[in-house]
Amino acid sequence: MTSSEKSFLAKHFSHVYVEKAVLSHPVTIKILENLRSSQIVKIDNYKEVFCRAGQNYSLQEKSKKLILAKKWGEFLYPAPSICHNFGYDNFFYTSNILNCIYSCEYCFLKGMYSSANVVIFVNIEDYFKEIDAVLGNMPLYLSVSYETDLLALEKIVPFSSAWIEYAASKQNLTIEIRTKSTNFKALENLKPQDNVILAWTLSPQEIIEKFEHGTPSLSSRLSAIKKATENGWKVRLCFDPILYIEDWKMVYEKFLNQVFGEMNPDKIVDISVGVFRIPKDYLKRMKKAFANEITSFPYEESQNICTYSKELKEEMINTILLILGNFVPSSKIFVI
Amino acid sequence: MIYIVAAFHAEAKPLIEHFGLKKLYEPSKFQIFSGNDILLIESKEGIEKSSIATTFALTKFGAGSKDIALNIGICGAVENAFSKGDVILCNKIINHHSKKAFYPDILIQHSMKEATLESFMHPVKKDSLPVEIEGDIVDMEGAGFFEAASIFLPLHNVHCIKIVYDFLDFEKINPVEIESMIKQSIPHIENLINSLLKLNLEFYNNTPEIDNIPLLVNKLKNSLHLTAYMTNELESLLKDYIIRHKKLPDSIFEFFEVQINSKKEGKNYFDKLRKILLS
């Protein structure tokens, strides 16, 4: 974004919409302390703002607003079949933040919601209570950064730390915090936990520049990962989604060589690989809001999932696996 | 087009003069002024009248998604946090009677204060102020205007600008004073309009090739005798192709001159065209 664009757009979180029910919640108070110059607008229910008709997602991305709310009802959801379960049974996800501060063109959130604004459910204690009850009956593998990038928002609300501290006392719980953020510093003072996996999504720098707007560069992500492994954290690398671009073979080969040129593969717990895929309905909505190379690609549809043709998908996966084979044993690689 | 809805002539007059608007002499129940891509309608007092005038203007003059609608007028301040003449951009608008709340999308910087506006069907005085009032300021039009305008326009293009006239203890309204206060608020209003125009111009999809798609599709629909289903598919394929390749396929022009003699022939040509557009 150029400086002239910045000069007339309101900055991100210029407005914070707060449900009246959580105005005095300690997490709300903490967040608002960090956003003293923002306009506070009181609301009855987050859906009044988040689910309004007439929102323009792509313009809202230029000036995202924050909504603070209380989560009611369900706190855990079974993970969809298009996600890796990494061999774990009882794979669930939870969302105490909806939407992300990054603007990746391929992100399914753009098809899931009608708003680019970020919702934080401040009552994290209710999530913990619900999980406590579930853990009494079964072990749980939980993705806690499913509809957002928790670590990227750590300065606004330290939920990654809160989840890690919670998980530390739970033997039959494993959590995955997936991120593109380089904000490992926020976790540096925490003790690494065996049941916490920090998962970094990595893409070639060409893809980052073209499609992952606002995200950190590949080299800075790699630096953060190195620090995390050096500090004893379990780290997963996610080469997902792999995107088709004209010279994808060359770009991804160079990329994987760079990653493992800088990173010791033995320090990595496992790796996930998957090509771009998205539910048909989400793609339809994304196309309405965004006209770009991702949404306009002629995907094939099967069982309500849109992805590349079988031949192209196989070629892409096989190529990536062949290169990865130079660095990592196949037992560490999960493909979807 | 910028649509301005004002209740009274005293509120409208400074805007008419500043923007060089001329009275429209088309038959209408409303006083309408236009010029320089701005249309101003005088709604008269009240939530319903504001809603009716807004709907009339936006439908009669064919409002599109890049158009802007503003409700400009005076208000009373509930809180003493405001001063007389303060220009306020409303970040929440409540219809006191239906309890419906509306939220404009404020995506651009501006030079005004912000507040919650609560609209009533009757004048509100301090001694008759309802206990459950949530608004920082009150008026009699904002909610009607916003509910109507937001049906036709995206939320970032619909705004209420209110100028604090009294503190709910007024005796009589002075039109000359209102004119002067509106006049003083014009730099803030102009600043907002300019930023909204810039936002719509810079960030909406402005690809000329995509704007031409309906014309192309219509031509191909006629030359290939396409069904409604095929026409829709063609429109979507063409748009996707242009986004991916930044231009039309060279071979598309051959399809404009095709002579179709049977349904089957039309389908064959369409399949051929589809293959090209999927590449």
Coordinates of C-alpha atoms in Angstrom, one line a residue:
Chain A
M1 CA 0.0 0.0 0.0
T2 CA 1.4 3.4 -0.9
S3 CA 1.6 6.3 1.5
S4 CA -1.1 8.2 -0.4
E5 CA -3.5 5.3 0.0
K6 CA -2.7 5.2 3.7
S7 CA -3.3 8.9 4.1
F8 CA -7.0 8.8 3.4
L9 CA -7.9 5.3 4.6
A10 CA -8.8 4.9 8.3
K11 CA -6.3 2.6 10.0
H12 CA -7.1 -1.0 10.9
F13 CA -9.2 -1.2 14.1
S14 CA -10.0 2.6 13.9
H15 CA -13.4 1.4 15.3
V16 CA -14.0 -1.2 17.9
Y17 CA -17.6 -2.5 18.2
V18 CA -18.1 -4.0 21.7
E19 CA -21.1 -6.1 22.8
K20 CA -22.6 -4.5 25.9
A21 CA -22.4 -7.8 27.7
V22 CA -18.6 -7.9 27.5
L23 CA -17.8 -4.2 28.2
S24 CA -16.4 -5.0 31.6
H25 CA -14.7 -8.4 30.7
P26 CA -11.0 -8.3 31.6
V27 CA -10.0 -9.3 28.1
T28 CA -12.1 -6.4 26.6
I29 CA -10.5 -3.9 29.0
K30 CA -7.0 -5.1 28.1
I31 CA -7.7 -4.9 24.4
L32 CA -9.2 -1.4 24.6
E33 CA -6.2 -0.3 26.7
N34 CA -4.1 -1.1 23.6
L35 CA -6.5 0.7 21.2
R36 CA -7.0 4.0 23.1
S37 CA -7.3 6.1 19.9
S38 CA -10.1 3.9 18.4
Q39 CA -13.7 4.8 18.4
I40 CA -15.7 2.5 20.7
V41 CA -19.2 1.7 19.5
K42 CA -21.5 -0.3 21.8
I43 CA -23.6 -3.1 20.2
D44 CA -26.1 -5.7 21.4
N45 CA -24.8 -8.6 19.3
Y46 CA -21.8 -9.0 17.1
K47 CA -23.9 -10.2 14.2
E48 CA -25.5 -6.7 13.9
V49 CA -22.1 -5.5 12.6
F50 CA -20.4 -8.7 11.3
C51 CA -23.4 -10.1 9.4
R52 CA -24.9 -6.8 8.0
A53 CA -26.2 -6.8 4.4
G54 CA -24.4 -4.4 2.1
Q55 CA -20.8 -4.8 3.3
N56 CA -18.1 -4.7 0.7
Y57 CA -15.5 -7.3 1.8
S58 CA -12.7 -6.1 -0.5
L59 CA -13.0 -2.5 0.6
Q60 CA -13.3 -3.4 4.2
E61 CA -10.0 -5.2 3.9
K62 CA -8.4 -1.8 3.5
S63 CA -9.6 -0.7 6.9
K64 CA -10.6 -3.7 9.1
K65 CA -12.6 -3.0 12.2
L66 CA -12.6 -5.0 15.5
I67 CA -15.6 -6.6 17.1
L68 CA -15.5 -7.8 20.7
A69 CA -18.2 -10.4 21.6
K70 CA -19.2 -13.2 23.8
K71 CA -19.3 -16.7 22.4
W72 CA -22.4 -18.7 23.2
G73 CA -23.4 -22.3 22.4
E74 CA -20.9 -24.6 20.7
F75 CA -17.2 -24.1 21.3
L76 CA -15.8 -27.1 19.5
Y77 CA -16.4 -28.3 15.9
P78 CA -15.3 -31.5 14.1
A79 CA -12.7 -30.6 11.6
P80 CA -13.7 -30.8 7.9
S81 CA -12.5 -33.7 5.7
I82 CA -10.4 -31.3 3.6
C83 CA -8.0 -30.7 6.5
H84 CA -5.1 -32.9 7.6
N85 CA -5.7 -34.8 10.9
F86 CA -2.0 -35.8 11.1
G87 CA -3.0 -39.3 12.3
Y88 CA -5.0 -38.0 15.3
D89 CA -8.4 -39.2 16.2
N90 CA -10.9 -36.7 17.6
F91 CA -9.7 -33.9 15.4
F92 CA -11.6 -30.7 16.3
Y93 CA -11.2 -27.0 15.8
T94 CA -12.2 -24.0 17.8
S95 CA -12.5 -20.4 16.9
N96 CA -12.2 -17.6 19.5
I97 CA -11.3 -15.2 16.7
L98 CA -13.0 -15.0 13.4
N99 CA -11.1 -13.5 10.4
C100 CA -7.5 -12.5 10.0
I101 CA -5.4 -9.4 9.8
Y102 CA -3.7 -10.8 6.7
S103 CA -5.4 -10.7 3.3
C104 CA -4.4 -13.9 1.4
E105 CA -6.2 -14.0 -1.9
Y106 CA -6.8 -17.8 -1.6
C107 CA -8.1 -17.8 2.0
F108 CA -11.4 -19.7 2.5
L109 CA -12.5 -17.0 5.1
K110 CA -13.2 -14.7 2.2
G111 CA -15.9 -17.1 1.1
M112 CA -17.1 -18.0 4.5
Y113 CA -18.0 -14.6 5.9
S114 CA -19.6 -11.5 4.4
S115 CA -17.3 -9.2 6.4
A116 CA -13.6 -8.6 6.5
N117 CA -13.8 -7.3 10.1
V118 CA -12.2 -9.3 12.9
V119 CA -14.4 -10.8 15.7
I120 CA -12.7 -11.7 19.0
F121 CA -14.8 -13.8 21.4
V122 CA -13.3 -12.5 24.7
N123 CA -14.7 -15.2 27.0
I124 CA -11.8 -17.7 26.5
E125 CA -12.5 -19.1 30.0
D126 CA -15.8 -20.6 28.6
Y127 CA -13.8 -22.4 25.9
F128 CA -11.5 -23.9 28.5
K129 CA -14.5 -25.1 30.6
E130 CA -16.1 -26.8 27.6
I131 CA -12.8 -28.5 26.7
D132 CA -12.3 -29.6 30.3
A133 CA -15.6 -31.4 30.1
V134 CA -14.8 -33.1 26.7
L135 CA -11.3 -34.1 27.9
G136 CA -13.0 -36.1 30.7
N137 CA -14.4 -38.4 28.0
M138 CA -11.8 -38.5 25.3
P139 CA -8.4 -37.2 24.2
L140 CA -8.6 -34.2 21.8
Y141 CA -6.5 -32.9 18.9
L142 CA -7.5 -29.3 18.6
S143 CA -6.7 -26.7 16.0
V144 CA -7.0 -23.3 17.8
S145 CA -6.1 -21.0 15.0
Y146 CA -8.5 -22.3 12.4
E147 CA -10.4 -19.2 11.4
T148 CA -7.7 -16.6 12.1
D149 CA -4.0 -16.2 12.7
L150 CA -3.8 -16.1 16.5
L151 CA -0.1 -15.4 16.7
A152 CA -0.4 -12.4 14.3
L153 CA -3.0 -10.9 16.7
E154 CA -1.0 -11.7 19.9
K155 CA -0.2 -8.0 20.4
I156 CA -4.0 -7.2 20.4
V157 CA -5.0 -10.2 22.5
P158 CA -2.6 -12.8 23.8
F159 CA -4.7 -15.9 23.1
S160 CA -1.8 -18.0 21.7
S161 CA -0.1 -17.7 25.1
A162 CA -3.4 -18.4 26.9
W163 CA -3.9 -21.6 24.9
I164 CA -0.4 -22.8 25.5
E165 CA -0.6 -22.2 29.2
Y166 CA -4.0 -24.0 29.3
A167 CA -2.6 -26.9 27.3
A168 CA 0.4 -27.2 29.6
S169 CA -1.8 -28.8 32.3
K170 CA -3.8 -31.1 30.0
Q171 CA -2.2 -34.5 29.2
N172 CA -4.8 -35.8 26.7
L173 CA -5.0 -32.6 24.7
T174 CA -2.8 -31.6 21.7
I175 CA -3.1 -28.2 20.2
E176 CA -1.9 -26.8 16.9
I177 CA -1.4 -23.1 16.4
R178 CA -1.1 -22.4 12.7
T179 CA 0.4 -19.1 11.6
K180 CA 2.3 -17.0 9.0
S181 CA 3.4 -14.6 11.7
T182 CA 7.0 -14.0 12.8
N183 CA 5.9 -12.9 16.2
F184 CA 7.6 -15.8 18.0
K185 CA 9.0 -13.2 20.4
A186 CA 5.5 -13.2 22.1
L187 CA 6.0 -16.9 23.1
E188 CA 9.7 -16.8 23.9
N189 CA 9.2 -16.6 27.6
L190 CA 6.9 -19.6 27.7
K191 CA 8.1 -23.1 28.4
P192 CA 7.8 -25.3 25.2
Q193 CA 5.1 -27.9 25.6
D194 CA 5.1 -31.4 24.2
N195 CA 1.5 -31.2 23.3
V196 CA 1.7 -27.9 21.5
I197 CA 2.6 -27.7 17.8
L198 CA 3.5 -24.4 16.3
A199 CA 2.7 -24.8 12.6
W200 CA 4.0 -22.3 10.0
T201 CA 2.5 -22.0 6.6
L202 CA 5.3 -21.4 4.1
S203 CA 5.0 -20.2 0.5
P204 CA 7.6 -19.2 -2.1
Q205 CA 8.4 -15.4 -1.9
E206 CA 6.8 -15.0 -5.4
I207 CA 3.5 -16.4 -4.0
I208 CA 3.8 -14.3 -0.8
E209 CA 4.2 -11.1 -2.9
K210 CA 1.4 -11.9 -5.3
F211 CA -1.2 -13.5 -3.1
E212 CA -0.4 -13.2 0.6
H213 CA -0.9 -9.5 1.2
G214 CA 0.4 -8.1 4.5
T215 CA 2.1 -11.3 5.5
P216 CA 5.8 -11.5 6.6
S217 CA 8.4 -12.5 4.0
L218 CA 9.6 -16.1 3.6
S219 CA 13.0 -15.3 5.1
S220 CA 11.5 -13.7 8.2
R221 CA 9.2 -16.7 8.7
L222 CA 12.2 -19.0 8.4
S223 CA 14.0 -16.9 11.1
A224 CA 11.1 -17.2 13.4
I225 CA 10.9 -21.0 12.8
K226 CA 14.6 -21.4 13.5
K227 CA 14.2 -19.6 16.8
A228 CA 11.2 -21.7 17.8
T229 CA 13.1 -25.0 17.1
E230 CA 16.2 -23.7 18.9
N231 CA 14.0 -23.0 21.9
G232 CA 12.7 -26.5 21.9
W233 CA 9.2 -26.0 20.4
K234 CA 7.6 -28.7 18.2
V235 CA 7.3 -27.1 14.7
R236 CA 5.3 -28.3 11.7
L237 CA 5.8 -26.9 8.2
C238 CA 2.7 -26.5 6.1
F239 CA 3.2 -26.3 2.4
D240 CA -0.4 -25.8 1.9
P241 CA -2.0 -24.5 -0.2
I242 CA 0.4 -25.1 -3.1
L243 CA -0.8 -22.8 -5.9
Y244 CA -0.7 -23.2 -9.6
I245 CA 1.1 -20.4 -11.3
E246 CA 2.7 -20.4 -14.7
D247 CA 6.2 -21.4 -13.7
W248 CA 5.2 -23.3 -10.5
K249 CA 7.7 -26.1 -10.9
M250 CA 10.7 -23.8 -10.9
V251 CA 9.3 -21.5 -8.2
Y252 CA 8.5 -24.3 -5.8
E253 CA 11.8 -26.2 -6.4
K254 CA 13.8 -23.0 -5.6
F255 CA 11.5 -22.4 -2.6
L256 CA 12.0 -25.9 -1.1
N257 CA 15.7 -25.8 -1.6
Q258 CA 15.8 -22.4 0.2
V259 CA 13.7 -23.7 3.1
F260 CA 15.9 -26.8 3.7
G261 CA 19.0 -24.9 2.9
E262 CA 18.3 -22.8 6.0
M263 CA 16.5 -25.3 8.1
N264 CA 17.6 -28.6 9.7
P265 CA 14.8 -31.0 8.6
D266 CA 15.5 -33.1 11.7
K267 CA 14.2 -30.3 13.9
I268 CA 10.8 -30.4 12.2
V269 CA 8.1 -32.6 13.6
D270 CA 6.2 -33.1 10.4
I271 CA 5.2 -31.5 7.1
S272 CA 1.8 -31.1 5.5
V273 CA 1.3 -30.8 1.8
G274 CA -1.8 -29.9 -0.1
V275 CA -2.9 -28.1 -3.2
F276 CA -5.5 -25.3 -3.2
R277 CA -9.0 -26.6 -2.5
I278 CA -12.1 -24.9 -1.4
P279 CA -15.8 -25.7 -0.8
K280 CA -17.8 -24.8 -3.9
D281 CA -20.1 -22.3 -2.1
Y282 CA -17.2 -20.4 -0.6
L283 CA -15.6 -20.1 -4.0
K284 CA -18.8 -18.7 -5.4
R285 CA -19.0 -16.0 -2.7
M286 CA -15.2 -15.2 -3.1
K287 CA -15.8 -14.7 -6.9
K288 CA -18.4 -12.1 -6.1
A289 CA -16.2 -10.1 -3.8
F290 CA -12.8 -10.6 -5.5
A291 CA -11.9 -10.9 -9.2
N292 CA -8.4 -12.3 -9.2
E293 CA -6.3 -15.1 -10.6
I294 CA -7.3 -17.4 -7.7
T295 CA -11.0 -17.0 -8.0
S296 CA -11.1 -17.0 -11.8
F297 CA -9.1 -20.3 -12.3
P298 CA -11.1 -23.0 -14.1
Y299 CA -11.2 -25.5 -11.2
E300 CA -12.8 -28.9 -11.3
E301 CA -15.6 -29.7 -8.8
S302 CA -16.1 -33.0 -7.0
Q303 CA -18.3 -33.6 -3.9
N304 CA -18.8 -29.8 -3.5
I305 CA -15.0 -29.2 -3.3
C306 CA -13.3 -27.1 -6.1
T307 CA -9.7 -27.9 -6.8
Y308 CA -7.3 -28.4 -9.7
S309 CA -7.9 -31.2 -12.2
K310 CA -6.9 -34.7 -11.1
E311 CA -3.9 -34.7 -13.5
L312 CA -2.6 -31.3 -12.4
K313 CA -3.1 -32.0 -8.8
E314 CA -1.2 -35.3 -9.1
E315 CA 1.6 -33.6 -11.0
M316 CA 1.9 -30.9 -8.4
I317 CA 1.9 -33.2 -5.4
N318 CA 4.3 -35.7 -7.0
T319 CA 6.7 -32.9 -7.9
I320 CA 6.6 -31.5 -4.4
L321 CA 7.0 -34.9 -2.8
L322 CA 10.0 -35.8 -5.1
I323 CA 11.8 -32.6 -4.0
L324 CA 10.8 -33.1 -0.3
G325 CA 12.2 -36.6 -0.5
N326 CA 15.7 -35.1 -0.8
F327 CA 15.3 -33.7 2.7
V328 CA 12.7 -35.4 4.8
P329 CA 11.6 -39.1 5.2
S330 CA 8.2 -39.8 3.8
S331 CA 7.0 -40.9 7.3
K332 CA 7.1 -37.2 8.3
I333 CA 5.0 -36.0 5.3
F334 CA 1.2 -35.8 5.4
V335 CA -0.5 -35.3 2.0
I336 CA -4.1 -34.3 1.4
Chain B
M1 CA -23.6 10.6 -8.2
I2 CA -23.7 12.0 -4.7
Y3 CA -27.2 12.0 -3.2
I4 CA -27.8 14.5 -0.4
V5 CA -31.0 14.3 1.7
A6 CA -31.8 17.3 3.9
A7 CA -35.1 17.8 5.8
F8 CA -35.5 21.6 5.5
H9 CA -34.7 24.3 3.0
A10 CA -32.6 26.1 5.6
E11 CA -30.4 23.0 5.8
A12 CA -30.3 22.6 2.1
K13 CA -29.8 26.2 1.0
P14 CA -26.0 26.5 1.9
L15 CA -25.3 23.2 0.2
I16 CA -27.3 24.3 -2.9
E17 CA -25.3 27.5 -3.1
H18 CA -21.9 26.0 -2.4
F19 CA -22.2 23.1 -4.9
G20 CA -23.9 25.3 -7.5
L21 CA -27.1 23.2 -7.7
K22 CA -30.1 24.1 -9.8
K23 CA -33.7 23.3 -9.1
L24 CA -35.1 20.4 -11.2
Y25 CA -38.4 21.3 -12.7
E26 CA -39.5 17.7 -13.3
P27 CA -42.9 16.8 -11.8
S28 CA -42.2 15.6 -8.2
K29 CA -43.6 15.8 -4.7
F30 CA -40.2 16.9 -3.6
Q31 CA -37.9 19.9 -4.1
I32 CA -34.9 18.5 -5.9
F33 CA -31.7 20.4 -6.9
S34 CA -28.9 19.0 -9.0
G35 CA -25.6 19.8 -10.7
N36 CA -21.9 18.8 -10.7
D37 CA -22.9 15.1 -10.2
I38 CA -24.7 16.0 -7.0
L39 CA -28.5 15.6 -6.4
L40 CA -30.1 17.1 -3.3
I41 CA -33.6 16.3 -2.2
E42 CA -35.6 18.1 0.6
S43 CA -37.5 15.4 2.5
K44 CA -39.3 17.5 5.1
E45 CA -39.4 16.5 8.8
G46 CA -39.6 12.9 10.1
I47 CA -38.2 9.4 9.9
E48 CA -40.8 8.3 7.3
K49 CA -40.6 11.3 5.1
S50 CA -36.8 11.0 5.0
S51 CA -37.1 7.3 4.1
I52 CA -39.6 8.1 1.3
A53 CA -37.5 10.9 -0.1
T54 CA -34.3 8.8 0.0
T55 CA -36.0 5.9 -1.8
F56 CA -37.6 8.2 -4.4
A57 CA -34.2 9.8 -5.2
L58 CA -32.2 6.6 -5.3
T59 CA -34.7 4.8 -7.5
K60 CA -35.8 7.7 -9.7
F61 CA -32.2 8.6 -10.6
G62 CA -30.9 5.0 -10.7
A63 CA -28.3 4.8 -7.9
G64 CA -25.4 2.4 -8.5
S65 CA -22.9 0.8 -6.1
K66 CA -20.3 3.5 -6.4
D67 CA -22.8 6.3 -5.6
I68 CA -22.8 8.0 -2.3
A69 CA -25.8 9.0 -0.1
L70 CA -25.5 11.6 2.7
N71 CA -28.1 12.8 5.2
I72 CA -27.1 16.3 6.3
G73 CA -28.9 18.3 9.0
I74 CA -29.1 19.7 12.5
C75 CA -29.4 17.6 15.7
G76 CA -29.8 18.0 19.4
A77 CA -27.0 16.9 21.7
V78 CA -27.9 14.8 24.7
E79 CA -24.5 15.1 26.2
N80 CA -22.7 18.3 27.1
A81 CA -19.6 16.7 25.6
F82 CA -20.5 18.4 22.4
S83 CA -20.5 22.1 21.5
K84 CA -22.9 24.0 19.4
G85 CA -21.8 23.8 15.7
D86 CA -19.9 20.5 16.2
V87 CA -20.0 18.5 13.0
I88 CA -20.6 14.8 13.7
L89 CA -20.3 11.7 11.6
C90 CA -22.7 9.1 13.0
N91 CA -21.1 5.7 13.7
K92 CA -24.4 4.2 14.9
I93 CA -27.9 5.2 14.0
I94 CA -30.9 3.9 16.1
N95 CA -34.5 4.1 15.2
H96 CA -35.9 4.9 18.7
H97 CA -39.3 3.4 17.9
S98 CA -38.4 0.1 16.1
K99 CA -35.1 -0.2 18.1
K100 CA -33.3 -1.1 14.9
A101 CA -29.7 -0.1 14.9
F102 CA -27.6 0.7 11.7
Y103 CA -23.9 0.9 11.3
P104 CA -22.2 2.8 8.5
D105 CA -18.8 1.5 7.4
I106 CA -16.3 4.2 8.2
L107 CA -13.4 3.1 6.0
I108 CA -11.8 6.5 5.5
Q109 CA -10.3 9.2 7.7
H110 CA -12.4 12.3 8.3
S111 CA -12.2 15.6 10.3
M112 CA -15.5 15.2 12.2
K113 CA -16.3 14.0 15.7
E114 CA -18.2 10.7 15.9
A115 CA -21.3 9.8 17.9
T116 CA -24.4 7.6 18.1
L117 CA -27.5 9.1 16.6
E118 CA -31.0 8.2 17.8
S119 CA -33.9 9.2 15.6
F120 CA -37.4 10.0 17.0
M121 CA -40.7 10.6 15.3
H122 CA -41.3 13.7 17.4
P123 CA -39.2 16.6 18.7
V124 CA -37.3 15.6 21.8
K125 CA -36.8 18.0 24.7
K126 CA -34.7 17.6 27.7
D127 CA -37.6 17.3 30.2
S128 CA -39.3 14.6 28.0
L129 CA -36.1 12.6 27.3
P130 CA -36.8 8.9 27.6
V131 CA -34.7 7.1 30.2
E132 CA -33.6 4.3 27.9
I133 CA -32.1 6.7 25.3
E134 CA -28.7 5.4 23.9
G135 CA -27.9 8.1 21.4
D136 CA -25.4 10.9 22.1
I137 CA -27.4 13.1 19.7
V138 CA -31.0 13.0 18.5
D139 CA -32.8 14.0 15.3
M140 CA -35.9 13.1 13.4
E141 CA -34.6 11.8 10.0
G142 CA -31.3 9.8 10.2
A143 CA -32.7 6.3 10.8
G144 CA -35.3 6.6 8.1
F145 CA -32.7 7.9 5.6
F146 CA -30.1 5.2 6.6
E147 CA -32.5 2.2 6.4
A148 CA -33.7 3.3 3.0
A149 CA -30.3 4.2 1.5
S150 CA -28.6 1.0 2.7
I151 CA -31.0 -1.1 0.7
F152 CA -29.7 0.5 -2.5
L153 CA -26.0 1.3 -1.7
P154 CA -23.1 -0.4 0.1
L155 CA -22.7 0.6 3.7
H156 CA -19.4 2.5 3.2
N157 CA -21.2 4.9 0.9
V158 CA -24.1 5.8 3.2
H159 CA -23.5 8.4 6.0
C160 CA -25.3 10.7 8.3
I161 CA -23.7 14.0 9.1
K162 CA -25.3 16.0 11.9
I163 CA -24.5 19.5 13.2
V164 CA -25.2 20.2 16.9
Y165 CA -27.8 22.9 17.0
D166 CA -29.1 22.7 20.5
F167 CA -29.1 20.8 23.8
L168 CA -32.7 19.8 23.7
D169 CA -33.7 23.0 25.5
F170 CA -34.6 25.0 22.4
E171 CA -37.6 27.3 22.1
K172 CA -37.6 28.2 18.5
I173 CA -35.6 27.2 15.4
N174 CA -33.8 30.1 13.7
P175 CA -33.4 29.3 9.9
V176 CA -30.6 32.0 9.5
E177 CA -28.6 30.4 12.3
I178 CA -29.1 26.9 10.8
E179 CA -27.9 28.2 7.3
S180 CA -24.8 29.6 8.9
M181 CA -24.0 26.4 10.8
I182 CA -24.4 24.2 7.8
K183 CA -22.3 26.6 5.8
Q184 CA -19.5 26.3 8.3
S185 CA -19.6 22.5 8.2
I186 CA -19.2 22.3 4.4
P187 CA -15.3 21.8 4.5
H188 CA -15.8 18.7 6.6
I189 CA -18.5 17.4 4.3
E190 CA -16.4 18.1 1.2
N191 CA -13.5 16.3 2.8
L192 CA -15.6 13.2 3.4
I193 CA -17.1 13.3 -0.1
N194 CA -13.6 13.5 -1.7
S195 CA -12.3 10.6 0.4
L196 CA -15.3 8.5 -0.4
L197 CA -14.9 9.3 -4.2
K198 CA -11.2 8.3 -4.0
L199 CA -12.1 5.1 -2.1
N200 CA -14.6 4.1 -4.8
L201 CA -12.4 5.1 -7.7
E202 CA -9.2 3.4 -6.5
F203 CA -10.4 0.2 -5.0
Y204 CA -13.5 -0.9 -7.0
N205 CA -12.9 -3.1 -9.9
N206 CA -12.4 -0.7 -12.8
T207 CA -11.3 -3.0 -15.6
P208 CA -12.7 -1.6 -18.8
E209 CA -12.7 -5.0 -20.5
I210 CA -14.9 -6.4 -17.7
D211 CA -17.3 -3.4 -18.1
N212 CA -17.7 -4.4 -21.8
I213 CA -18.7 -8.0 -21.0
P214 CA -22.6 -7.5 -21.1
L215 CA -22.2 -6.1 -24.6
L216 CA -20.0 -9.0 -25.8
V217 CA -22.3 -11.6 -24.2
N218 CA -25.4 -10.0 -25.9
K219 CA -23.7 -10.1 -29.3
L220 CA -22.6 -13.8 -28.8
K221 CA -26.0 -14.7 -27.5
N222 CA -27.6 -13.5 -30.7
S223 CA -25.1 -14.9 -33.1
L224 CA -24.9 -18.4 -31.4
H225 CA -28.6 -18.5 -30.4
L226 CA -27.6 -19.3 -26.8
T227 CA -30.0 -20.4 -24.1
A228 CA -30.3 -18.4 -20.9
Y229 CA -28.2 -21.0 -19.1
M230 CA -25.5 -20.9 -21.8
T231 CA -25.5 -17.1 -21.7
N232 CA -24.9 -17.0 -17.9
E233 CA -22.1 -19.5 -18.2
L234 CA -20.5 -17.5 -21.1
E235 CA -20.6 -14.3 -19.0
S236 CA -18.8 -16.0 -16.1
L237 CA -16.3 -17.7 -18.4
L238 CA -15.5 -14.5 -20.2
K239 CA -15.0 -12.6 -17.0
D240 CA -12.7 -15.3 -15.6
Y241 CA -10.7 -15.4 -18.8
I242 CA -10.1 -11.6 -18.9
I243 CA -9.0 -11.7 -15.2
R244 CA -6.5 -14.4 -15.9
H245 CA -5.2 -13.2 -19.2
K246 CA -5.9 -9.4 -18.9
K247 CA -7.4 -9.5 -22.5
L248 CA -10.0 -11.2 -24.6
P249 CA -9.0 -14.3 -26.6
D250 CA -8.1 -13.3 -30.1
S251 CA -10.3 -16.0 -31.7
I252 CA -13.4 -14.7 -30.0
F253 CA -14.2 -12.3 -32.9
E254 CA -14.8 -15.2 -35.3
F255 CA -17.8 -16.2 -33.2
F256 CA -19.6 -12.9 -33.8
E257 CA -20.1 -13.6 -37.5
V258 CA -21.2 -17.2 -37.2
Q259 CA -24.4 -18.2 -39.0
I260 CA -26.4 -20.8 -37.0
N261 CA -28.8 -23.1 -38.8
S262 CA -29.7 -25.5 -36.0
K263 CA -29.7 -25.8 -32.2
K264 CA -27.0 -28.5 -32.4
E265 CA -24.8 -26.3 -34.4
G266 CA -25.1 -23.5 -31.9
K267 CA -24.2 -25.9 -29.1
N268 CA -21.1 -27.1 -31.0
Y269 CA -19.9 -23.5 -31.4
F270 CA -20.6 -22.8 -27.7
D271 CA -18.6 -25.9 -26.7
K272 CA -15.7 -24.7 -28.9
L273 CA -15.9 -21.2 -27.3
R274 CA -16.0 -22.7 -23.8
K275 CA -12.8 -24.7 -24.5
I276 CA -11.0 -21.5 -25.6
L277 CA -12.2 -19.6 -22.5
L278 CA -11.1 -22.4 -20.1
S279 CA -7.6 -22.3 -21.4

